[in-house]
Tab-separated table of C-alpha atoms and ligand atoms in Angstrom:
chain	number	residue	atom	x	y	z
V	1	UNK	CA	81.679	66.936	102.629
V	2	UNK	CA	83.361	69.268	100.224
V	3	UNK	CA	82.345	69.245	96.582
V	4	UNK	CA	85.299	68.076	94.014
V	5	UNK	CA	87.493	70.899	92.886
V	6	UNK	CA	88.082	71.091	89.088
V	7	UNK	CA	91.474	71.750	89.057
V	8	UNK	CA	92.064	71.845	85.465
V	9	UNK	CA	95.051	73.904	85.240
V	10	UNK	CA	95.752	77.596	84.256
V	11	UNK	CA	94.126	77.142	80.868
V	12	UNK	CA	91.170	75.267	81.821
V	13	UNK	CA	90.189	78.013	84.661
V	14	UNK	CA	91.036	81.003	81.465
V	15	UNK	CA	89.390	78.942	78.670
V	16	UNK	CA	88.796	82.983	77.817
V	17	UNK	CA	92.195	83.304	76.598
V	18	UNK	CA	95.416	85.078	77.353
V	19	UNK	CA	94.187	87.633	79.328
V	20	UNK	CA	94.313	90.453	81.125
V	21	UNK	CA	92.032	88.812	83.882
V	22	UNK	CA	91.317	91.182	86.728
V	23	UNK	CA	91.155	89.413	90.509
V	24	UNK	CA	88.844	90.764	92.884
V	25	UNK	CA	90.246	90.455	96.373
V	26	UNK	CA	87.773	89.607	99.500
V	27	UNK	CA	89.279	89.714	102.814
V	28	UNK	CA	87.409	87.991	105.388
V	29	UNK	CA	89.455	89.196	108.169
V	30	UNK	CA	88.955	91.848	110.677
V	31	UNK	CA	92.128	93.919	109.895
V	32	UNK	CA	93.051	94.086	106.148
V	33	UNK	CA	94.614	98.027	105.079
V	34	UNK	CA	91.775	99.111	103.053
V	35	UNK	CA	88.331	96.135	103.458
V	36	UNK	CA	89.112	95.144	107.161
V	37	UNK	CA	85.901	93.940	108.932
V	38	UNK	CA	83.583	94.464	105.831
V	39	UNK	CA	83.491	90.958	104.696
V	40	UNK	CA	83.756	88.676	108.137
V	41	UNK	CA	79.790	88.158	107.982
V	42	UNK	CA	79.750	85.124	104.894
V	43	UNK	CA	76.559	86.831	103.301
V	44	UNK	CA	77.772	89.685	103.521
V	45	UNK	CA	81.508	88.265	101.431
V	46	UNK	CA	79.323	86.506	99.187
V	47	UNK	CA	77.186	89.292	97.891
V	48	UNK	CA	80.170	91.279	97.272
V	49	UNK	CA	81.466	88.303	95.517
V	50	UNK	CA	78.575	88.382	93.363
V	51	UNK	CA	79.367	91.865	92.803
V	52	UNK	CA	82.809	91.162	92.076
V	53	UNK	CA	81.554	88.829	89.164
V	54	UNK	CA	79.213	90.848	88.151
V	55	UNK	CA	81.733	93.547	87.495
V	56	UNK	CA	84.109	91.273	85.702
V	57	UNK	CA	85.909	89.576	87.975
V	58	UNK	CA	87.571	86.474	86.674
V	59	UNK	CA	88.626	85.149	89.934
V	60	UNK	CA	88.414	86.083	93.390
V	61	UNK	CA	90.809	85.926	95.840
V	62	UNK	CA	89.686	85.256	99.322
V	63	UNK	CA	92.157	86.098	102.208
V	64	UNK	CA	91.742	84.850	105.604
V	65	UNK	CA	94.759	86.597	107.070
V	66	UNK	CA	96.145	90.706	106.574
V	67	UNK	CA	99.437	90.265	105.675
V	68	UNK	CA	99.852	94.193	105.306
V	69	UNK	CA	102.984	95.890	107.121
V	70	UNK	CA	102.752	95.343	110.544
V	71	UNK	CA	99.804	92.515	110.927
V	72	UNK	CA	100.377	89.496	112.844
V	73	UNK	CA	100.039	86.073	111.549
V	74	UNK	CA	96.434	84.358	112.801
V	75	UNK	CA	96.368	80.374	113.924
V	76	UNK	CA	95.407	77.820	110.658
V	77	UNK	CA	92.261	77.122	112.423
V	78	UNK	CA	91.105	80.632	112.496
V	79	UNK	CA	91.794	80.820	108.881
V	80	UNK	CA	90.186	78.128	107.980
V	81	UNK	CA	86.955	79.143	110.323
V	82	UNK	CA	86.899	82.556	108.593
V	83	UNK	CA	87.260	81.335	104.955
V	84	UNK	CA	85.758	77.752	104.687
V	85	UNK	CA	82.096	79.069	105.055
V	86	UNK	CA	82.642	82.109	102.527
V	87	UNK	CA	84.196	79.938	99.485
V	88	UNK	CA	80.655	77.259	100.293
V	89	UNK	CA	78.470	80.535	100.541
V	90	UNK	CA	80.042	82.004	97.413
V	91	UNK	CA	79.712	78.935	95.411
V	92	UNK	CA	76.284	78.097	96.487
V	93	UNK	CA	74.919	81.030	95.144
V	94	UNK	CA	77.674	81.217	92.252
V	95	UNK	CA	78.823	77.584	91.150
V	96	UNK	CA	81.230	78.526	88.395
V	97	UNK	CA	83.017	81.249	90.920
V	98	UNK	CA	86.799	80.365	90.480
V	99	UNK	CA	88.402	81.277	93.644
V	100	UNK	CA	91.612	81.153	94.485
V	101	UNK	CA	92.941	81.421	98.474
V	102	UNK	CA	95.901	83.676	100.359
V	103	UNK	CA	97.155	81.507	102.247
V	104	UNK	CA	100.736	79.477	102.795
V	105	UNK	CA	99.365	76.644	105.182
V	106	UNK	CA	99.188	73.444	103.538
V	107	UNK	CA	96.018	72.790	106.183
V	108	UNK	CA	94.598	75.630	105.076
V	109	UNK	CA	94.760	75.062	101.289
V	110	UNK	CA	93.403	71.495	101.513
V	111	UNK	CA	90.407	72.869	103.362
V	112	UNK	CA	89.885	75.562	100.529
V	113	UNK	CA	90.742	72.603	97.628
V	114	UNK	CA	88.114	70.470	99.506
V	115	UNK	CA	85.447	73.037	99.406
V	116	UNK	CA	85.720	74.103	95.771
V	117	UNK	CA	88.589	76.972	95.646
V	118	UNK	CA	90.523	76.439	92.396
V	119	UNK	CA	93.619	78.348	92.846
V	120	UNK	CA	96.247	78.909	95.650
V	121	UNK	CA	98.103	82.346	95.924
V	122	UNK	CA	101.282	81.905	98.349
V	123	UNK	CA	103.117	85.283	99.239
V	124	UNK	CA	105.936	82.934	100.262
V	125	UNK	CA	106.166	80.923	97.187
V	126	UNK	CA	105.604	77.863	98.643
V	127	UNK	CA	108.726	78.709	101.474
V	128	UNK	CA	106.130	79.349	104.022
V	129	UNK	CA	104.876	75.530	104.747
V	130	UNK	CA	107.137	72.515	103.687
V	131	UNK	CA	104.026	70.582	102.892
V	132	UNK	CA	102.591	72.963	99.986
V	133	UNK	CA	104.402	72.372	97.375
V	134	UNK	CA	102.288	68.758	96.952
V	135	UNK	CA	99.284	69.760	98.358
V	136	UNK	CA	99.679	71.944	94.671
V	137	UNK	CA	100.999	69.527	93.298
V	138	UNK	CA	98.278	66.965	94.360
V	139	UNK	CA	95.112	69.334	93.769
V	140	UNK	CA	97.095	70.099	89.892
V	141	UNK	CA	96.092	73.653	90.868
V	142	UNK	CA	97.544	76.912	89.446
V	143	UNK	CA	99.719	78.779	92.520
V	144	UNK	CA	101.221	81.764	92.239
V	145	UNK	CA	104.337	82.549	93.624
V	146	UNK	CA	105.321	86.016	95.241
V	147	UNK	CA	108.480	87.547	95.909
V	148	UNK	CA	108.324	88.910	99.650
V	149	UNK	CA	111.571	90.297	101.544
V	150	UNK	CA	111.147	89.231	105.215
V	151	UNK	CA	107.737	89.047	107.299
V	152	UNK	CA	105.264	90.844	107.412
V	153	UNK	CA	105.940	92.207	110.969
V	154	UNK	CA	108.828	93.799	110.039
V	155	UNK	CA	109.087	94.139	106.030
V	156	UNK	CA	108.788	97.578	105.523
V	157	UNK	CA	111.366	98.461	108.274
V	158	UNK	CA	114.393	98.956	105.756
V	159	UNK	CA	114.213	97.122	102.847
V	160	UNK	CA	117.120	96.781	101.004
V	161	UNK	CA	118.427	95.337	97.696
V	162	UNK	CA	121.491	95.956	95.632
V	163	UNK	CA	119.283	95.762	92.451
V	164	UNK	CA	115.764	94.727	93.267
V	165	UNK	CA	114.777	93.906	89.233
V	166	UNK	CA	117.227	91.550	89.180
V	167	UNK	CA	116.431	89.783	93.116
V	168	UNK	CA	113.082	89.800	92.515
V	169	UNK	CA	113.451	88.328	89.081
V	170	UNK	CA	116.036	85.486	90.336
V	171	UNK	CA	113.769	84.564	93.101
V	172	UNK	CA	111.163	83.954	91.336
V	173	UNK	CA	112.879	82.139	88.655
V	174	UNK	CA	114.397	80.004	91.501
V	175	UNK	CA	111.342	79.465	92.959
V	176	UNK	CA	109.475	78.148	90.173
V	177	UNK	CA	112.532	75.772	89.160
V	178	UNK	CA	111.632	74.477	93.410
V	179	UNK	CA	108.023	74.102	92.119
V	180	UNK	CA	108.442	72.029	88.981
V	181	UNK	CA	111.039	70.057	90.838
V	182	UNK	CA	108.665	69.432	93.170
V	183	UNK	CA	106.262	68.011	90.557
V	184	UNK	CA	104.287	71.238	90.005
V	185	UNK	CA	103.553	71.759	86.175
V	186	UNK	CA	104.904	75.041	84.543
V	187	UNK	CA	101.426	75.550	83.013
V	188	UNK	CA	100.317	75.997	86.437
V	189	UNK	CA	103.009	78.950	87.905
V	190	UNK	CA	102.266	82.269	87.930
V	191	UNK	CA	105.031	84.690	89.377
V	192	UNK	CA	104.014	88.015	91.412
V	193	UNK	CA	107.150	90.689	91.927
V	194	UNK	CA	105.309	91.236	95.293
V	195	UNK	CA	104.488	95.287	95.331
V	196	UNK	CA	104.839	96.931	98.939
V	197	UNK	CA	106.485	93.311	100.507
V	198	UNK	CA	109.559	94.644	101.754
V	199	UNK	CA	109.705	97.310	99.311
V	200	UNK	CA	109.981	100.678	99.143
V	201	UNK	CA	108.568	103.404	96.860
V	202	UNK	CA	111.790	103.551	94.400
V	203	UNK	CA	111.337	99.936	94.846
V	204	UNK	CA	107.861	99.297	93.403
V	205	UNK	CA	108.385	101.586	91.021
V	206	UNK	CA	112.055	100.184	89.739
V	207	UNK	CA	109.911	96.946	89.891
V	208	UNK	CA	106.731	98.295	87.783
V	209	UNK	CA	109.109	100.371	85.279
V	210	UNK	CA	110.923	96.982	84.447
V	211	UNK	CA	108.194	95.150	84.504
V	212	UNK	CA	109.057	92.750	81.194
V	213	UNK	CA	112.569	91.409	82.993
V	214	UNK	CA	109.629	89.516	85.332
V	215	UNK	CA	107.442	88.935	82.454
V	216	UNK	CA	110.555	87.491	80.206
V	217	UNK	CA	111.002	84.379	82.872
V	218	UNK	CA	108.294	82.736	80.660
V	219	UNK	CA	105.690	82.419	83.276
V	220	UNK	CA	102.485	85.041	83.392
V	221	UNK	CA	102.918	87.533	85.609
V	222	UNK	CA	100.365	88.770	88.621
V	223	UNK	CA	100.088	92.167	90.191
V	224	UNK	CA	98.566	93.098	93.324
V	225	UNK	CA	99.365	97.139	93.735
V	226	UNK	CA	95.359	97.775	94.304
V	227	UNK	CA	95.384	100.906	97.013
V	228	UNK	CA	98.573	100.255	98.639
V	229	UNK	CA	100.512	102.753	100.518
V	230	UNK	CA	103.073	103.901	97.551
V	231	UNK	CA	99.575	104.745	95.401
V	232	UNK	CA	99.056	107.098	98.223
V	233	UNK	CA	102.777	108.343	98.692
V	234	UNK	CA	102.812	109.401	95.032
V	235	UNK	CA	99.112	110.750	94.662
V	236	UNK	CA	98.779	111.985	98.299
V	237	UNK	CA	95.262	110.310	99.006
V	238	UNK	CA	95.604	108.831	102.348
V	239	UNK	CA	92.329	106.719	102.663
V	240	UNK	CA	93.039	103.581	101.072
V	241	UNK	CA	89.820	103.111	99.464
V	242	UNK	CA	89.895	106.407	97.326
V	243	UNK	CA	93.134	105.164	95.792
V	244	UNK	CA	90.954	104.037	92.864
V	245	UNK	CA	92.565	106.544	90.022
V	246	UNK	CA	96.769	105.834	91.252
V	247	UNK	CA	95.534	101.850	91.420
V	248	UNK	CA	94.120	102.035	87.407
V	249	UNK	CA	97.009	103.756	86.103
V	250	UNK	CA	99.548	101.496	87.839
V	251	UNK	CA	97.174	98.762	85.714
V	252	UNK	CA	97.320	99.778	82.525
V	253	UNK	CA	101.170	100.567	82.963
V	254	UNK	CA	102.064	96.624	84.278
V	255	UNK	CA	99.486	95.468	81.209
V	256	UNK	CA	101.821	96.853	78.844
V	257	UNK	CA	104.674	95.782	80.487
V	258	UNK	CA	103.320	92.273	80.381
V	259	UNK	CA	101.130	91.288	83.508
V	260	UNK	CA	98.380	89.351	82.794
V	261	UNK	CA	96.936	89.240	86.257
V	262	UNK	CA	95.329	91.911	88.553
V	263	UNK	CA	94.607	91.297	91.738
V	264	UNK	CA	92.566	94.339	92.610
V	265	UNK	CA	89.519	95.867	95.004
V	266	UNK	CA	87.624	97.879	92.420
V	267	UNK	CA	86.838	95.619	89.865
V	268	UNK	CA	84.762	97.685	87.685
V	269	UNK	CA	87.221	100.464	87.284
V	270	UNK	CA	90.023	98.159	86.009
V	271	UNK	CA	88.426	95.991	83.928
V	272	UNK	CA	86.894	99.190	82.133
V	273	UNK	CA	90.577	100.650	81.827
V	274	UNK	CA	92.114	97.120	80.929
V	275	UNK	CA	89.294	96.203	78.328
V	276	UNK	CA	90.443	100.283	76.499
V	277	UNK	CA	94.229	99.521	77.133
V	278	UNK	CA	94.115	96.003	75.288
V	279	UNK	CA	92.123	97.761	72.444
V	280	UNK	CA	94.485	100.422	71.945
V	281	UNK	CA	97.855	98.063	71.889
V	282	UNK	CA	96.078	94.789	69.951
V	283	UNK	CA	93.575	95.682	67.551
V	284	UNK	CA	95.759	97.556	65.141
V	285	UNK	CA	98.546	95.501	64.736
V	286	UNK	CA	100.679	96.962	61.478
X	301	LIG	N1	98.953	91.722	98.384
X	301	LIG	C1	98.248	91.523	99.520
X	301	LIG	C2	97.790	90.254	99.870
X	301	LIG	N2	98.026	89.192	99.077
X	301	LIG	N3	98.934	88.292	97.088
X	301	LIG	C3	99.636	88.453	95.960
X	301	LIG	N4	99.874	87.403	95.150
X	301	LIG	N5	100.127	89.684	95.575
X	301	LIG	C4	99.931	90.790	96.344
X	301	LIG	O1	100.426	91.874	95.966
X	301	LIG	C5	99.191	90.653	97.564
X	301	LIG	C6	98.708	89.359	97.910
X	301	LIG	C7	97.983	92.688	100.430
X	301	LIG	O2	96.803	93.348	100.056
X	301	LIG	P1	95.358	93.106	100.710
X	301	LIG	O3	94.900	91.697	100.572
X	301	LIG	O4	94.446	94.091	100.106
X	301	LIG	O5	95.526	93.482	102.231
X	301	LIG	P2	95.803	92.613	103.544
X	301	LIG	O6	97.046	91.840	103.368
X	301	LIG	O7	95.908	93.671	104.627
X	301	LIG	O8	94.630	91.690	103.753
């Protein structure tokens, strides 16, 4: 059986305090953009897991299906088969891991919840699966909720939005209203703009640029721009793992614009750049 997830809420996971807390992401899938196939063996996910926390990491966010542009979705048993035997590798060898799981199957999170994953990070803000919003609910787990236009099939074909600030930021307000109606505590949201879903370049950057209209909702505020495609369109790196330098400097920009969340691959890097960007706006208040 699965051990009993401590679910105590957004403050009892950060007992640290407000922040920033970096994410490492591990996807255990064959075909993510930039760690496809690196992380399907579970020793293999849970070393770099270790690493992860070893670097910093605060969290980790496991993914058991790509959802870049293009992918396809996988069946809930797959995902659960790919993921369930990471998160009980992981936290046999690290207990206090918090993870938190991509996913927006309600079968899927219960199996995560069950086996010791803290967290659950829906790119469809809980539209994906009727039955999430009280499996949440239930577990008294932080979610976050992510703005995506469309699927991931077809999202980048032509996305389009009158004023994407404002859409993104009234989804997401909307959203959260569903969750608390829905018997989710506030304490417990945390809102993602959704970089590169159904978004083009002038729209991740009118997004990162206005950052504090998503941060002013009242809710913390997650990023996950780590090595995607408009990091290369603007630096011109095309391997997705050597977008290290475009991925810290998008950081520190969302930091001071008010994220508090960073769900990136290169832990290390951003936690160095985050830990000099917090010193440099906080310790000399006048
Ligand atoms: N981006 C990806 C996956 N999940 N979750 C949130 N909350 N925010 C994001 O921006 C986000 C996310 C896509 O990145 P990655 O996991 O690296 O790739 P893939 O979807 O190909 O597995």
């Amino acid at each position: 059986m699965g051990r009993t997830a401590r679910n105590t809420g957004r403050a009892g996971i950060l007992a640290g305090g407000p922040g920033p807390v970096v994410v490492g992401i591990l996807n255990v899938t064959p075909d993510s953009f930039s760690d496809g196939g690196d992380f399907l063996d579970p020793e293999a996910a849970a070393e770099h897991a270790a690493a992860m926390l070893d670097e910093g990491a605060e969290i980790l966010d496991l993914g058991g299906e790509s959802t870049r542009p293009g992918s396809n979705p996988v069946s809930q048993d797959e995902e659960i088969r790919r993921l369930i035997p990471v998160i009980e590798r992981i936290l046999a060898v690290r207990p206090g891991a918090v993870i938190s799981v991509d996913t927006y199957r309600s079968g899927t999170a219960t199996a995560a919840l069950g086996a010791g994953a803290r967290l659950i990070n829906d790119v469809t803000a809980l539209r994906g699966d009727p039955r999430m919003a009280s499996v949440v609910k239930e577990a008294a787990c932080p979610v976050i909720l992510m703005h995506m236009q469309g699927q991931p099939r077809t999202m980048q074909k032509e996305p389009h939005y009158e004023d994407v600030v404002r859409e993104v930021r009234d989804f997401l307000a909307q959203r959260a209203e569903s969750a608390v109606a829905a018997g989710i505590g506030p304490e417990n949201i945390i809102v993602d703009p959704g970089i590169g879903f159904g978004k083009n370049l002038e729209h991740n950057l009118d997004l990162l640029q206005n950052l504090d209209a998503i941060a002013d909702l009242g809710f913390p505020v997650l990023i996950g721009a780590s090595r995607k495609t408009f990091i290369g369109r603007i630096t011109g790196v095309q391997e997705a793992k050597e977008r290290v330098f475009g991925t810290v400097a998008t950081t520190v920009l969302a930091y001071e614009r008010g994220a508090t969340f960073f769900r990136v691959h290169d832990v290390c890097a951003n936690r160095e750049a985050l830990a000099a960007a917090k010193a440099i706006l906080h310790t000399f208040r006048r």
